[in-house]
Amino acid sequence: MPYLKLRDGAELFYKDWGTPSGQIVTFSHGWPLSSDNWENQMVFLADRGYRVIAHDRRGHGRSTQTWDGNNMDTFVDDLQELFEYLNVRDAVMVGHSHGGGEVTHFLGKHGTSRVRKAVLVGAVPPLMVKTSKNAEGTDLSVFDSFRQAMHNDRAQFFLDVPSGPFFGFNRPNAKKSEGLIRSWYQQGMNTSFKSAYDCIKDFSETDFTEDLKKIKIPVLVLHGDDDQVVPLQAAGAKSVKLLPQGKLKIYPGGSHAIHNINIDEVNNDLLEFIRV
């Protein structure tokens, strides 16, 4: 399996699939998952001649479980190293949830010289937590409850999240997938406790407002209007107003994980956006 040794000695696991000379599409996963969460999109695009690259964020999946560095600045610096190592050019970046924050901060901090377009899927920007200037946000007590649930029984918490709000399986008449629940659980439990815990603060309290304003390339924002984790009106609907070239597509009844549930629609939306 391919790994990149980073500047501090940590090893970053990555997948590099498809046609080596093809248009590059990169994927950044959500909390507390890994690159495996993007497999449907990666196979779909790789089968159509694209080169698809996805990594396990440090502390997640198969990457090194570092004690420190579980924050957005470190994550995007890791990604910049990976892009340099793999000579990523003219890419389309795709990020879900926390990974959408990673894409946003990467472009805000490292610029767009390697990237031509981006896609944010159920992404956390501009800011998740409720503040005096962000009344639509989620109260800090909710994220505190996440931290407490991890301390009390991480394994049970990591079953409750995918069994309920993440995929929308708590909705009436939802078609529940035991396989998706188990996959989420496995990915989550493979992430270090410290990284998963620290990243609750990172995805909820990082303010991406200024990053969004800096991104001058086209950005497609995909968001479900029944996203119970990152509500549309507090996230995608606000982000698209800050992006100079943002375009929002709303998925009626869509959950937080539209790329796992509305697979064909998301795949076709990605393909259409990439091709233009």
Coordinates of C-alpha atoms in Angstrom, one line a residue, residues 63-184:
S63 CA -2.2 6.8 8.3
T64 CA 0.0 7.3 11.4
Q65 CA -1.8 8.0 14.6
T66 CA 0.0 11.2 15.7
W67 CA -0.7 12.6 19.1
D68 CA -0.5 16.3 18.0
G69 CA -1.4 18.0 14.8
N70 CA -5.1 17.2 14.7
N71 CA -6.0 20.5 13.2
M72 CA -6.8 22.1 9.9
D73 CA -3.5 23.9 9.3
T74 CA -1.6 20.6 9.7
F75 CA -4.1 18.6 7.6
V76 CA -3.8 21.0 4.6
D77 CA 0.0 21.2 4.9
D78 CA 0.0 17.3 4.7
L79 CA -2.1 17.5 1.6
Q80 CA 0.2 20.1 0.0
E81 CA 3.1 17.7 0.6
L82 CA 1.1 14.9 -1.0
F83 CA 0.2 17.0 -4.0
E84 CA 3.9 18.0 -4.5
Y85 CA 4.9 14.3 -4.2
L86 CA 2.4 13.1 -6.7
N87 CA 2.8 16.2 -9.0
V88 CA -0.9 17.0 -8.8
R89 CA -1.8 19.7 -11.4
D90 CA -5.0 21.1 -12.8
A91 CA -7.0 19.0 -10.3
V92 CA -10.6 19.0 -9.2
M93 CA -10.8 18.8 -5.4
V94 CA -13.8 17.1 -3.7
G95 CA -14.4 17.1 0.0
H96 CA -17.2 15.9 2.2
S97 CA -18.1 17.4 5.6
H98 CA -14.8 17.9 7.6
G99 CA -13.1 17.1 4.3
G100 CA -15.0 20.0 2.7
G101 CA -13.4 22.2 5.3
E102 CA -10.0 20.7 4.4
V103 CA -10.6 21.5 0.7
T104 CA -11.7 25.0 1.6
H105 CA -8.8 25.8 3.9
F106 CA -6.3 24.2 1.5
L107 CA -7.4 26.6 -1.3
G108 CA -7.5 29.5 1.2
K109 CA -4.0 28.8 2.5
H110 CA -2.1 27.2 -0.4
G111 CA -3.9 28.8 -3.3
T112 CA -5.3 27.4 -6.5
S113 CA -2.1 26.9 -8.6
R114 CA -2.7 23.1 -8.6
V115 CA -6.5 23.2 -8.7
R116 CA -9.0 24.2 -11.4
K117 CA -12.3 23.4 -9.6
A118 CA -13.6 22.2 -6.3
V119 CA -16.7 20.4 -5.0
L120 CA -18.0 20.7 -1.4
V121 CA -20.4 17.9 -0.4
G122 CA -22.4 18.4 2.9
A123 CA -19.4 20.5 3.9
V124 CA -18.9 22.2 7.3
P125 CA -17.9 25.7 6.0
P126 CA -18.3 28.5 6.8
L127 CA -18.7 27.8 10.5
M128 CA -20.6 25.1 12.3
V129 CA -20.7 26.3 15.9
K130 CA -23.3 29.0 17.0
T131 CA -21.8 32.3 17.9
S132 CA -23.0 35.9 18.3
K133 CA -22.2 36.4 14.6
N134 CA -23.4 32.9 13.5
A135 CA -26.9 32.5 14.8
E136 CA -27.7 29.7 12.4
G137 CA -25.0 27.5 13.9
T138 CA -25.2 24.5 16.2
D139 CA -25.0 25.2 19.9
L140 CA -21.6 24.3 21.5
S141 CA -23.4 22.0 23.9
V142 CA -24.1 19.6 21.0
F143 CA -20.4 19.2 20.3
D144 CA -19.7 18.9 24.0
S145 CA -22.1 16.0 24.0
F146 CA -20.2 14.3 21.2
R147 CA -17.0 14.6 23.3
Q148 CA -18.8 13.2 26.4
A149 CA -20.3 10.3 24.3
M150 CA -16.8 9.4 23.1
H151 CA -15.5 9.3 26.7
N152 CA -18.5 7.3 27.9
D153 CA -18.5 4.7 25.1
R154 CA -16.9 5.5 21.8
A155 CA -17.9 2.2 20.3
Q156 CA -21.6 2.7 21.0
F157 CA -21.5 6.3 19.8
F158 CA -19.9 5.2 16.6
L159 CA -22.8 2.9 16.1
D160 CA -25.4 5.5 17.0
V161 CA -24.2 8.1 14.5
P162 CA -24.4 6.0 11.3
S163 CA -27.6 4.2 12.5
G164 CA -29.3 7.6 12.9
P165 CA -28.6 11.1 11.6
F166 CA -25.5 10.6 9.4
F167 CA -27.3 8.6 6.7
G168 CA -30.8 9.7 7.7
F169 CA -31.7 6.2 8.8
N170 CA -33.7 7.7 11.7
R171 CA -36.2 9.1 9.2
P172 CA -39.6 7.4 8.7
N173 CA -39.5 4.9 5.8
A174 CA -35.7 5.2 5.4
K175 CA -34.1 2.2 3.7
K176 CA -31.6 1.2 6.3
S177 CA -28.3 -0.3 5.2
E178 CA -26.5 -2.5 7.8
G179 CA -23.5 -2.5 5.5
L180 CA -23.2 1.2 5.5
I181 CA -23.5 1.3 9.3
R182 CA -20.8 -1.3 9.7
S183 CA -18.5 0.4 7.2
W184 CA -18.8 3.7 9.0

